[in-house]
XYZ file of C-alpha atoms in Angstrom:
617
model
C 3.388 36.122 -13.614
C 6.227 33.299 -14.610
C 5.107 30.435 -16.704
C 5.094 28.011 -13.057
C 2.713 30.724 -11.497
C 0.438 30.754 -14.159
C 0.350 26.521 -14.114
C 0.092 26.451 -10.690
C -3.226 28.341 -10.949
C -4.968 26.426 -13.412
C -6.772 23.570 -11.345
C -6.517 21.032 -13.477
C -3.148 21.314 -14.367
C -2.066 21.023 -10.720
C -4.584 18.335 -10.636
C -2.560 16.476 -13.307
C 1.151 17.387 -11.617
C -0.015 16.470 -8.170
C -1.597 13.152 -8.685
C 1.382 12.601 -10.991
C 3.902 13.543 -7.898
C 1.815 10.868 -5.503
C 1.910 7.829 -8.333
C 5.341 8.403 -8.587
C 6.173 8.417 -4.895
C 3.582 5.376 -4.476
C 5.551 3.192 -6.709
C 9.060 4.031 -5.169
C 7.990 3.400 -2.020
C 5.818 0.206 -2.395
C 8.617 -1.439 -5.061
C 11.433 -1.033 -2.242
C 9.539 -3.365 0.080
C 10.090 -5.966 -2.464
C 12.979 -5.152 -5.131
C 15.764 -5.214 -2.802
C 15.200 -9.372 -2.550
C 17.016 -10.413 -5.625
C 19.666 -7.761 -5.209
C 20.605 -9.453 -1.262
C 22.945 -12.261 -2.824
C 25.505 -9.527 -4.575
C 24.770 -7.412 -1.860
C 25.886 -10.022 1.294
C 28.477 -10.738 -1.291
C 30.069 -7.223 -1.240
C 29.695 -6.496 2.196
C 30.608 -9.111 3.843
C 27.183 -9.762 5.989
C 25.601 -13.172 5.662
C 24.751 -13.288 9.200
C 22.437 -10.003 8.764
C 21.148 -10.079 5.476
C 17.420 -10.256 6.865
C 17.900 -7.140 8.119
C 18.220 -5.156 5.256
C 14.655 -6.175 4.511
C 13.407 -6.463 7.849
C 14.642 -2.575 8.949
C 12.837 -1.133 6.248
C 9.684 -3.067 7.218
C 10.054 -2.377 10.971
C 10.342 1.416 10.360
C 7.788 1.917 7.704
C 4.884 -0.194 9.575
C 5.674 1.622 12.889
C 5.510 5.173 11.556
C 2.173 4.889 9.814
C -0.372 4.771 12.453
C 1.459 7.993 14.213
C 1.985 9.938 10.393
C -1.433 9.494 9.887
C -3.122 10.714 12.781
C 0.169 13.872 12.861
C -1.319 14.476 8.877
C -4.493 14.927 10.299
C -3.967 18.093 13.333
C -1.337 19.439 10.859
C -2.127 18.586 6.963
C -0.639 15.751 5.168
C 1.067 18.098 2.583
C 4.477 18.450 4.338
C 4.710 15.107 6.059
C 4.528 13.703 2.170
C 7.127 16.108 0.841
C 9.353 15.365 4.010
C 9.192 11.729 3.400
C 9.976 11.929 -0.291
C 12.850 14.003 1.377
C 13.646 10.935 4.163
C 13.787 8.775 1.755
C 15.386 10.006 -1.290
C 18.273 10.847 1.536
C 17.787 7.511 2.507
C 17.964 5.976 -0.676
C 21.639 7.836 -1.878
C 22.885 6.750 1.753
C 22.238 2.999 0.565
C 23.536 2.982 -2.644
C 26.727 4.396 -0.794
C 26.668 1.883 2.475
C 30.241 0.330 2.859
C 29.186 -2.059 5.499
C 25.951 -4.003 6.297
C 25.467 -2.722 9.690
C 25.377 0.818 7.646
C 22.769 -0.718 5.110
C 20.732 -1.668 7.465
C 20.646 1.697 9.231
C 20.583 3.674 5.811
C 17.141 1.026 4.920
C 15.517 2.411 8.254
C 15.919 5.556 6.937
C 14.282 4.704 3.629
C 11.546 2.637 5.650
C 11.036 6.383 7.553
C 10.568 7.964 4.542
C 8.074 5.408 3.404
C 6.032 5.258 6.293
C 5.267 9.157 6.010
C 4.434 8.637 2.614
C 2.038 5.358 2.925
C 0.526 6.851 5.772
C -1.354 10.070 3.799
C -0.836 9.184 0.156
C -4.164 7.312 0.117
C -6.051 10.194 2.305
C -4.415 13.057 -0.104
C -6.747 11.116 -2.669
C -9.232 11.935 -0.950
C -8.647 15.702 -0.224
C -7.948 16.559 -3.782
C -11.000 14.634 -4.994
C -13.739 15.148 -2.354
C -16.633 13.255 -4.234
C -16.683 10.234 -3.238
C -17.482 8.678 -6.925
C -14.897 10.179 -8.817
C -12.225 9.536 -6.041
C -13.573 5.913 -6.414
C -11.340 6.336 -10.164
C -8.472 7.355 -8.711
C -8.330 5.097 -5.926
C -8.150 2.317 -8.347
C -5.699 3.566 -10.241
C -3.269 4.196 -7.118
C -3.677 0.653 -5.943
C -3.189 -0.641 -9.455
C 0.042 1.264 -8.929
C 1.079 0.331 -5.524
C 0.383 -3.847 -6.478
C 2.006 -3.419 -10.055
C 5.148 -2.064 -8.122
C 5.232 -4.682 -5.164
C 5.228 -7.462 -7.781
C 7.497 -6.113 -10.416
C 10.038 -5.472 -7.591
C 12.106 -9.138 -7.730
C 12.229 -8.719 -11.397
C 13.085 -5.493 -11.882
C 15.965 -6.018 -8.914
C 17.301 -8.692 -10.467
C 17.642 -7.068 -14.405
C 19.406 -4.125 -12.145
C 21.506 -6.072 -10.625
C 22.595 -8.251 -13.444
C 23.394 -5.275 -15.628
C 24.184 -2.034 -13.881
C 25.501 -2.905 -10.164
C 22.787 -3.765 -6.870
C 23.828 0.100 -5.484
C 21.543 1.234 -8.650
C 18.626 -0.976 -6.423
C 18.924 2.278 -4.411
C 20.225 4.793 -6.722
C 17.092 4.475 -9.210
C 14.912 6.262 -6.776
C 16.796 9.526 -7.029
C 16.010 10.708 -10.412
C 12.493 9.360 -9.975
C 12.016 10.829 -6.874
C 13.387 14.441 -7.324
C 9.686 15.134 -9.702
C 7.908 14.216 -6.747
C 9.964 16.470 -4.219
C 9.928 19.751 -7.214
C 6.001 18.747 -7.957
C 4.594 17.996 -4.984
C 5.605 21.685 -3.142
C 4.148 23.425 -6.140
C 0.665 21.951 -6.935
C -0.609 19.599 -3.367
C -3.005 20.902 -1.707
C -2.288 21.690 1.816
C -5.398 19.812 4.016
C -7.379 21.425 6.481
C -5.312 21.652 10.066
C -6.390 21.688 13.842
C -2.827 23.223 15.381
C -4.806 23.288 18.677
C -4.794 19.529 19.141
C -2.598 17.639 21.857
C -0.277 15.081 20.632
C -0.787 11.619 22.405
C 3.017 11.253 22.662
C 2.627 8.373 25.148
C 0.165 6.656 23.022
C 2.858 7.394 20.053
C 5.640 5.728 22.174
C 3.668 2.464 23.192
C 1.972 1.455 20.045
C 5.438 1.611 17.843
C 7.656 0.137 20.644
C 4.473 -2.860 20.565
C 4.633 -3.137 16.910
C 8.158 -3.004 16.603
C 8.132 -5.947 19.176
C 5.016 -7.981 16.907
C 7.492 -7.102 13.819
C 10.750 -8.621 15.628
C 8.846 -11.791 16.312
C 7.797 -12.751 13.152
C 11.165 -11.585 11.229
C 13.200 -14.254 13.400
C 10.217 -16.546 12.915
C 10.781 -15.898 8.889
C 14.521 -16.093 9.292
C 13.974 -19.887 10.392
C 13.071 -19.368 14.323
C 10.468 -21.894 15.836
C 7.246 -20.357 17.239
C 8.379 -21.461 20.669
C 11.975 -19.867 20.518
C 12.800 -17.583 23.630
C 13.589 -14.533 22.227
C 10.477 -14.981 19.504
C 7.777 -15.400 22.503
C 9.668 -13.055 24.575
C 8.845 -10.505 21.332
C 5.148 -11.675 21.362
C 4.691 -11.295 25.203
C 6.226 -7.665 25.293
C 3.613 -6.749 22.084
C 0.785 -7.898 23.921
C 1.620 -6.405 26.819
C 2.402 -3.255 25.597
C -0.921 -2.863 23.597
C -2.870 -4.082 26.965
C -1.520 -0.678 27.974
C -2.318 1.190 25.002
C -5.484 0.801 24.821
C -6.506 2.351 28.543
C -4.076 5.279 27.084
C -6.324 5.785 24.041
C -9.222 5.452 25.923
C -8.036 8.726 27.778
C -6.363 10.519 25.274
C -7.917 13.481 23.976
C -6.622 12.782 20.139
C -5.868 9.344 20.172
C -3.243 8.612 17.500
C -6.167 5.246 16.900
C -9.378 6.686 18.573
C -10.572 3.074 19.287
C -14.011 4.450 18.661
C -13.135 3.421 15.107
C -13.615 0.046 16.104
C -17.397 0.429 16.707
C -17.893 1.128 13.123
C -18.804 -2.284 10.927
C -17.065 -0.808 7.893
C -13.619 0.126 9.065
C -13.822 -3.163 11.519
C -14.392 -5.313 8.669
C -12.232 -3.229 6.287
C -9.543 -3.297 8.140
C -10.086 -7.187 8.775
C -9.933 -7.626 5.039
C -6.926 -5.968 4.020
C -5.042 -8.026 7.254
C -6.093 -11.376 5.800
C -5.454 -9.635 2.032
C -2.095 -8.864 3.285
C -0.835 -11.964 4.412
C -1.754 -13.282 0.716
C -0.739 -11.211 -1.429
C 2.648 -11.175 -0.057
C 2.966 -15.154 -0.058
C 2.043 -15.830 -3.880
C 4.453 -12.554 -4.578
C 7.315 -14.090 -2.222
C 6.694 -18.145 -3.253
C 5.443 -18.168 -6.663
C 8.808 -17.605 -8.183
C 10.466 -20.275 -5.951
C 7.918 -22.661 -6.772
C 8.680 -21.653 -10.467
C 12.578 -22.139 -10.154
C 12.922 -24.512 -7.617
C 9.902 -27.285 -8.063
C 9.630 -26.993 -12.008
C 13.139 -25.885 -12.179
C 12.660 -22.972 -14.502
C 14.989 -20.194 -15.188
C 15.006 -17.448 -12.601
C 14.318 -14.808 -15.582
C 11.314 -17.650 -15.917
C 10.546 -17.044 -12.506
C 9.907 -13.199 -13.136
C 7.993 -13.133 -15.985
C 5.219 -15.901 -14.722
C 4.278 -12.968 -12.201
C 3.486 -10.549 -15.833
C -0.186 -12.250 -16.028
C -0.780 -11.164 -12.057
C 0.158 -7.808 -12.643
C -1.681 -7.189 -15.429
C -4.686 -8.563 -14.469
C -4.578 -6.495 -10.521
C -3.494 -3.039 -12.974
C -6.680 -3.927 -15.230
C -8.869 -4.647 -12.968
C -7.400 -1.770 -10.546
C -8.418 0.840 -13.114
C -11.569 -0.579 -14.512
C -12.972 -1.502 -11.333
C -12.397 2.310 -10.160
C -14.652 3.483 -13.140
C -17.425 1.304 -12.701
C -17.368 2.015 -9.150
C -17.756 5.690 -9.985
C -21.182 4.496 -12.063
C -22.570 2.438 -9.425
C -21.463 4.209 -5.951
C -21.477 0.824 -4.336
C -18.130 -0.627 -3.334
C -19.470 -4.345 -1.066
C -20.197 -6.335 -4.707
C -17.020 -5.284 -5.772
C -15.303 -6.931 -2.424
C -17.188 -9.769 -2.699
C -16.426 -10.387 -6.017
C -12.838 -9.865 -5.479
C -11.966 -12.134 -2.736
C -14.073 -14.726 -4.320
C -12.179 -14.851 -7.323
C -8.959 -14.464 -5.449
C -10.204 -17.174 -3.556
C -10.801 -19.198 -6.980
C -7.352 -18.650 -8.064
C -5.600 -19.494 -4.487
C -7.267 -22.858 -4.959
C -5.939 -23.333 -8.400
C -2.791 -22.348 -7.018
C -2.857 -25.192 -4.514
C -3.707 -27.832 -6.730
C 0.167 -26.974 -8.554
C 2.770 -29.969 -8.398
C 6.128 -30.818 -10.151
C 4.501 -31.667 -13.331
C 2.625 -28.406 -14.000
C 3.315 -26.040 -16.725
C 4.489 -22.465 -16.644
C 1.911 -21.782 -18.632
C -0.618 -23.193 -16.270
C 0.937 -21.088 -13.214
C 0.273 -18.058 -15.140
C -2.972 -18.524 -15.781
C -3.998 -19.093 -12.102
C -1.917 -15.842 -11.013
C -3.896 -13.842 -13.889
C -7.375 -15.173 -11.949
C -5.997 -14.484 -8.879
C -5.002 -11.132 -9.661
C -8.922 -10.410 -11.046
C -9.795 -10.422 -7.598
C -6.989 -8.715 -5.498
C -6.671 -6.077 -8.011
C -10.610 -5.101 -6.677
C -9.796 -5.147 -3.214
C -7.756 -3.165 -1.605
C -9.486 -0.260 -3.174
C -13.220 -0.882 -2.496
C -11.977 -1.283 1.409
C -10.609 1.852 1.464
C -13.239 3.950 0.223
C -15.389 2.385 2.011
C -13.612 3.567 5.363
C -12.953 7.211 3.617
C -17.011 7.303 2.999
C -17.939 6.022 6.657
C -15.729 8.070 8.646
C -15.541 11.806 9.662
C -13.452 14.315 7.752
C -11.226 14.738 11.089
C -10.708 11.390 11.504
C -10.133 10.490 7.653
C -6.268 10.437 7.852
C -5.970 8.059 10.864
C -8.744 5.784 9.298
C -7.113 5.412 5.949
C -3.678 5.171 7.542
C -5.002 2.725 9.823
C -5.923 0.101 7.434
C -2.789 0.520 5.337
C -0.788 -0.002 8.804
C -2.459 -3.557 9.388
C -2.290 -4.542 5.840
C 1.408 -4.037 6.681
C 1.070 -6.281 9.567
C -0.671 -8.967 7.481
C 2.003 -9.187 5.008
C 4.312 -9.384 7.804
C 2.211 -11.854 9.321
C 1.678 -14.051 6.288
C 5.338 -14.006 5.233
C 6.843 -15.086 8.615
C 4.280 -17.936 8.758
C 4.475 -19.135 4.847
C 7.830 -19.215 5.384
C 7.992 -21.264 8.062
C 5.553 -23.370 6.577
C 7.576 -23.904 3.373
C 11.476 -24.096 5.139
C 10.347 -26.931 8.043
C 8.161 -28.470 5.571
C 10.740 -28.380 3.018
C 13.024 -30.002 5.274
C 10.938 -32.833 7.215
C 9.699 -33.655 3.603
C 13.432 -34.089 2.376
C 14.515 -36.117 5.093
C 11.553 -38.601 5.329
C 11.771 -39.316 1.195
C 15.343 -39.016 -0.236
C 16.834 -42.437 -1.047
C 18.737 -44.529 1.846
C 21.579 -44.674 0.038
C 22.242 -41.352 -0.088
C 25.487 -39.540 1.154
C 24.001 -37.227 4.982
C 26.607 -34.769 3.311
C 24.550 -34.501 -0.082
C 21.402 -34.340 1.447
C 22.464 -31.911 4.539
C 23.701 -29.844 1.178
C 20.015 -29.204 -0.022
C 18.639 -28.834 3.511
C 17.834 -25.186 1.928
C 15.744 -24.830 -0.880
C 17.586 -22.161 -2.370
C 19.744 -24.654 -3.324
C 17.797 -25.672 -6.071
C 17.890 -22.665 -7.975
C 21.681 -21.404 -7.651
C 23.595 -22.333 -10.080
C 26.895 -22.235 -8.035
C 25.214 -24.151 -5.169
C 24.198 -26.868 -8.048
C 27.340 -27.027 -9.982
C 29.283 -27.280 -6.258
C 26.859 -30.606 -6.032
C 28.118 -32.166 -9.148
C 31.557 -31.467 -8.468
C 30.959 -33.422 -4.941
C 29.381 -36.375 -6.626
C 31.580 -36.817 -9.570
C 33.969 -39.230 -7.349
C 30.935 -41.452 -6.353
C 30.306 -44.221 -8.880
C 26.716 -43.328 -10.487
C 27.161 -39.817 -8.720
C 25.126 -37.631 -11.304
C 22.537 -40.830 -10.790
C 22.069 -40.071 -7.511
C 22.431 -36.488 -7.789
C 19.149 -36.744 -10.227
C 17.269 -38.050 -7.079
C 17.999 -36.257 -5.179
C 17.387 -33.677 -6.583
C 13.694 -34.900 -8.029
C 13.027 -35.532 -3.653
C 14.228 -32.154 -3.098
C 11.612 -30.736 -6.112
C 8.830 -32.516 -5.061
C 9.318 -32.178 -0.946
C 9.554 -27.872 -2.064
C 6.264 -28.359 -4.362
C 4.721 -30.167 -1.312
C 5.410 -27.301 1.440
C 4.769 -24.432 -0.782
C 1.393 -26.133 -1.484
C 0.902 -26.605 2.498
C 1.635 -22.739 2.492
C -0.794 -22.295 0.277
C -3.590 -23.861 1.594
C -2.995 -21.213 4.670
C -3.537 -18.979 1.946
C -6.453 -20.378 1.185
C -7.579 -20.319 4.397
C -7.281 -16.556 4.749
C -9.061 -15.605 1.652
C -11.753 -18.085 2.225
C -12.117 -15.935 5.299
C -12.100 -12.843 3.541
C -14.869 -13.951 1.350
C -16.653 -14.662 4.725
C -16.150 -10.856 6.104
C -16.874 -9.077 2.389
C -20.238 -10.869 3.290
C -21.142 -9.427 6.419
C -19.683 -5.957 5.285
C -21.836 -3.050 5.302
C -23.053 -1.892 1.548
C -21.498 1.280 1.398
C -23.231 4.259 -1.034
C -20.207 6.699 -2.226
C -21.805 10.170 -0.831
C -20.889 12.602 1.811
C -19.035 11.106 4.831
C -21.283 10.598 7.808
C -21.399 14.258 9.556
C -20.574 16.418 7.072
C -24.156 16.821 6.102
C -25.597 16.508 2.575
C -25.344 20.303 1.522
C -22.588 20.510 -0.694
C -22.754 24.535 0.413
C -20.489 24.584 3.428
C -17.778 22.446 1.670
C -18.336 25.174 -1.028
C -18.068 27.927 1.365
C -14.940 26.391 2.635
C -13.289 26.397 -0.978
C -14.299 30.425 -1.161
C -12.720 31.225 1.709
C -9.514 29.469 0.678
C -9.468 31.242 -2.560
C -10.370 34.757 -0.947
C -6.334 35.759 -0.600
C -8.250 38.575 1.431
C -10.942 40.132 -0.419
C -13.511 41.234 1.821
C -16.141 40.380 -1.105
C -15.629 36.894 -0.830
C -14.534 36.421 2.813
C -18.352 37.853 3.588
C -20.199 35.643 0.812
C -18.041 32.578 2.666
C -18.988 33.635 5.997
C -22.910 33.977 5.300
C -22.493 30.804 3.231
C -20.926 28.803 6.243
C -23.333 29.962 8.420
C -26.695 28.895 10.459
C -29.844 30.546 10.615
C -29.020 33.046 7.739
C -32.901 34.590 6.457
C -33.539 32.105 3.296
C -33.578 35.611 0.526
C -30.194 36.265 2.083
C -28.688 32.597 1.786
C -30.684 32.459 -1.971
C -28.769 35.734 -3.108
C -25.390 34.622 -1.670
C -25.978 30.998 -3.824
C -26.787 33.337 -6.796
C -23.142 35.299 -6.335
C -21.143 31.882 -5.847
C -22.691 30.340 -9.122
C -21.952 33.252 -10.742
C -18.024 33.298 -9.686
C -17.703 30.067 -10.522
C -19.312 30.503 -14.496
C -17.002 33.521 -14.709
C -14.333 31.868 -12.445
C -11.899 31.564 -14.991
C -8.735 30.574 -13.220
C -9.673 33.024 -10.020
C -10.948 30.448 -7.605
C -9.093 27.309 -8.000
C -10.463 25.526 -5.079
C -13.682 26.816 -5.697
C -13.754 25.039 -9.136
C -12.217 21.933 -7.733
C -14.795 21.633 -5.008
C -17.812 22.395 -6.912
C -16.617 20.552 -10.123
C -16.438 17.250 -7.025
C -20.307 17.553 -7.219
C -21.052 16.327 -10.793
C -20.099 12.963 -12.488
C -20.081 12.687 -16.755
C -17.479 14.089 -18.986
C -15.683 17.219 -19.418
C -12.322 19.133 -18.164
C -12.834 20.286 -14.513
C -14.199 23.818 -15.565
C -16.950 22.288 -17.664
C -17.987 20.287 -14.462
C -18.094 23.190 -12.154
C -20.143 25.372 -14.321
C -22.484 22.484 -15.011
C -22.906 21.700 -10.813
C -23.275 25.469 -11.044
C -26.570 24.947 -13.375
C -27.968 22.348 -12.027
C -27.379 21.930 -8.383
C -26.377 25.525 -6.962
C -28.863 27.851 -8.680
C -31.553 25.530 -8.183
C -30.374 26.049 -4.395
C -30.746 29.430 -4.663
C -34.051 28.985 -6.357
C -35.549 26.777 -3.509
C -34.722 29.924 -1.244
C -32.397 27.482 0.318
């Protein structure tokens, strides 16, 4: 047997490779919703494509939130195993095409692409979790650590884009993801477990079609909103109207369908409802203190953009920390609703420390309020998933888990089209109604955007238009100080919305159910026919083991019969070494404490399967 055969059947070992393969294709994904930002300058630059640049963003959002809710329910009848690899593959492809557009109409094609690829991936990367690591406590670890991942990479995005761009070229935005993303495409093949599929199943194509052509309407909306639309424009109500009524008609389809791609029976259950509730109003603000801290950094206290960057360093360490420990004191406990209450209160804390910033604060100062506010968020978006994974049934696991990422999508969607319009109209009725009489309409129409204050080309261009003016640079100065202090004063106001979410998703952590980390509801609380499952997958056709599965699996089996069989499976798994893979896996899910994976299934052998047996069980 070659050297990869021999890996691939040590559990653990593909344990190690295949949760390595998802982190890695986690963080690609998540840090191209937010790296390309810094990069769009050069990039509009190059291309020619001012009038467009919020589509390069706004393609790979459109494509990534509409796939999810259909890639999830698809990884369900079929396993999620392939539709993972094949997005790595979607966007990889996606990613080269990019980094080789030579136009902006291709770019923004090329970025749907990516956002394809993206949305297959966030739509099973958090269920795969839970396949490889069926008990609910120790998945609890891992969970942590993957959102740790997934926030560290959202917020590290503007910095890292801008170091690329500064010193390589912005086409290595996109080319970075290829030699990142080729482990993940070898890896993930190799050592991912395939999860269990129902071929049989009808597709609700018609669902399919009218819940992406309604989000992709919602999505539309709010981009023009963000790119400076009113509420009331034409074409941004027309975009509302058609959402609502297309998901007026989705939900009689669903109703109907016999495998709705988002059985609305979900909805009956207080723990996804208020889950799902939580990571919407998390969504819309995580995304504004990622998107507007910086420009409150460079533009109101008129920091460095390098400044800018590293003020974020305190929020992402304090989300990763928290991410990880949380996930290991989770395990201990098994409860996830202090943890979410906890979390959005202190994110709630630091949103209100945010709002109280002004002109005069201190860098210093900023940071600390992200590094509070990042104690709470880092706790959130895990304990809300497992507690969906733990409430729902194992068929319906995928479109659960992909549901709540999908409207966690739409919150940050959500919260970025309406902080920004908070902050640019704000921004501008506060300019107008303070700037100095005196004041040239031509200097002030110059700083109508606030991204005027922190380009240096846009504020050497000023000085250059004032040096003719007696006491130009004098003025300049005030204007200037107006423009700071009107940007200070609408980022606050889109704060306070902020506020106003998290304040309500302290109120919905409340009324959430207290989840207990133990079987999902209707799988039963024998671990035996999740055991018997494993066997059967590791049988590779012996007729030994297919028959010890089969009386395993089975009902009304005489008790000396069902003790014996118990007896044989603890006894494969002590002697297991490397034959049943799954087998180990499963029963090694059963036990918490130290110890490699082996050590864990031997011990749940000892203490929970022979005692089975024992009982006459």
């Amino acid at each position: 047997m070659s050297a990869v055969g021999r890996f691939r059947r040590s559990s653990s070992g593909s344990i190690v490779l295949a949760v390595a393969g998802l982190m890695l294709a986690l963080f690609l994904v998540a840090l191209d919703q937010t790296i390309v930002g810094t990069a769009l300058p050069k990039i509009i630059a190059d291309l020619n494509g001012f009038s467009k640049y919020a589509w390069v963003t706004t393609a790979y959002l459109l494509a990534s939130t509409a796939t999810i809710p259909i890639i999830g329910k698809l990884g369900d009848l079929y396993g999620r195993k392939w539709f993972i690899v094949g997005g790595a593959v979607v966007f990889l492809i996606g990613s080269a095409l990019c980094g080789a557009a030579w136009g902006m109409t291709e770019l923004i094609l090329f970025r749907g692409i990516q956002g394809l690829g993206a949305g297959m991936i966030f739509s099973n990367i958090f269920t795969s979790i839970a396949d490889i690591f069926p008990d609910p406590a120790r998945r609890a670890k891992y969970q942590g650590i993957f959102f740790a991942v997934f926030s560290l990479s959202s917020v590290v995005g503007p910095t890292l884009g801008g170091w690329i761009t500064d010193n390589l070229s912005w086409r290595w935005v996109f080319y970075v993801n290829l030699p990142l993303g080729l482990f993940s495409l070898v890896v993930l093949p190799l050592v991912l477990r395939q999860s269990e599929r129902r071929p049989g199943a009808k597709i609700d194509f018609l669902g399919a079609a009218t819940i992406t052509a309604s989000v992709t309407a919602l999505l539309l909306a709010l981009s023009w909103v963000g790119e400076g639309d009113a509420w009331d424009a034409p074409r941004v109500v027309a975009g509302f109207v058609v959402a609502g009524v297309l998901l007026a008609l989705f939900v009689p389809l669903e109703l109907r369908a016999p495998e709705p791609v988002i059985p609305l029976s979900l909805f009956k259950s207080r723990v996804f409802t208020t889950s799902a509730l939580l990571m919407f109003l998390v969504g819309i603000g995580m995304f504004g203190i990622i998107l507007y801290t910086p420009l409150f950094v460079q533009g109101a206290l008129g920091k460095t953009a390098t400044g800018s960057g590293t003020v974020l360093t305190p929020l992402v360490f304090a989300m990763t920390f928290v991410g990880i420990l949380g996930g290991q004191i989770i395990a201990r406990v098994r409860r996830v609703k202090p943890f979410t209450i906890f979390g959005t209160v202190m994110m709630t804390f630091g949103v209100y420390l945010l709002t109280t910033m002004d002109v005069s604060t201190t860098q210093a100062t900023v940071a600390l309020y992200l590094g509070v506010t990042g104690l709470g968020l880092g706790l959130i978006m895990p304990t809300a998933t497992l507690a969906v994974q733990n409430s729902v049934e194992k068929r319906l696991l995928g479109v659960a888990t992909s549901a709540t990422q999908f409207v966690r999508s739409v919150g940050s969607t959500v919260g970025t089209a309406a902080i920004g319009s908070i902050v640019t109209r704000g921004y501008a009725d506060r300019l107008d109604a303070n700037v100095p009489s005196a004041v040239p309409d031509r200097l002030v129409s110059a700083l109508d955007n606030p991204q005027a204050l922190v380009s240096d080309g846009a504020r050497q261009a000023l000085e250059r238009a004032v040096s003719a003016f007696p006491g130009g640079k004098q003025v300049l100065g005030q204007v200037i100080d107006t423009a700071r202090n009107a940007l200070s004063d609408s980022i606050h106001a889109g704060f306070v919305l902020v506020l106003v979410t998290t304040s309500a998703a302290v109120a919905v952590a409340l009324v959430m159910k207290n989840v207990r980390l133990e079987a999902p509801a209707g799988s039963g609380t024998s671990p035996v026919p999740t055991l018997a499952e494993a066997l059967r997958e590791d049988a590779a056709g012996d007729p030994e083991d297919e028959r010890l599965a089969e009386i395993l699996s089975r009902d009304g089996v005489p008790d000396d019969e069902h003790a014996l069989a118990l007896l044989a499976l603890a006894g494969r798994l002590e002697s297991a070494n490397g034959r049943y893979p799954n087998l180990v896996r499963a029963a090694a899910g059963l036990v918490d404490g130290p110890g490699e994976e082996r050590e864990r299934a031997v011990r749940a052998s000892k203490t929970i399967i022979r005692p089975l047996a024992q009982k006459g069980t």
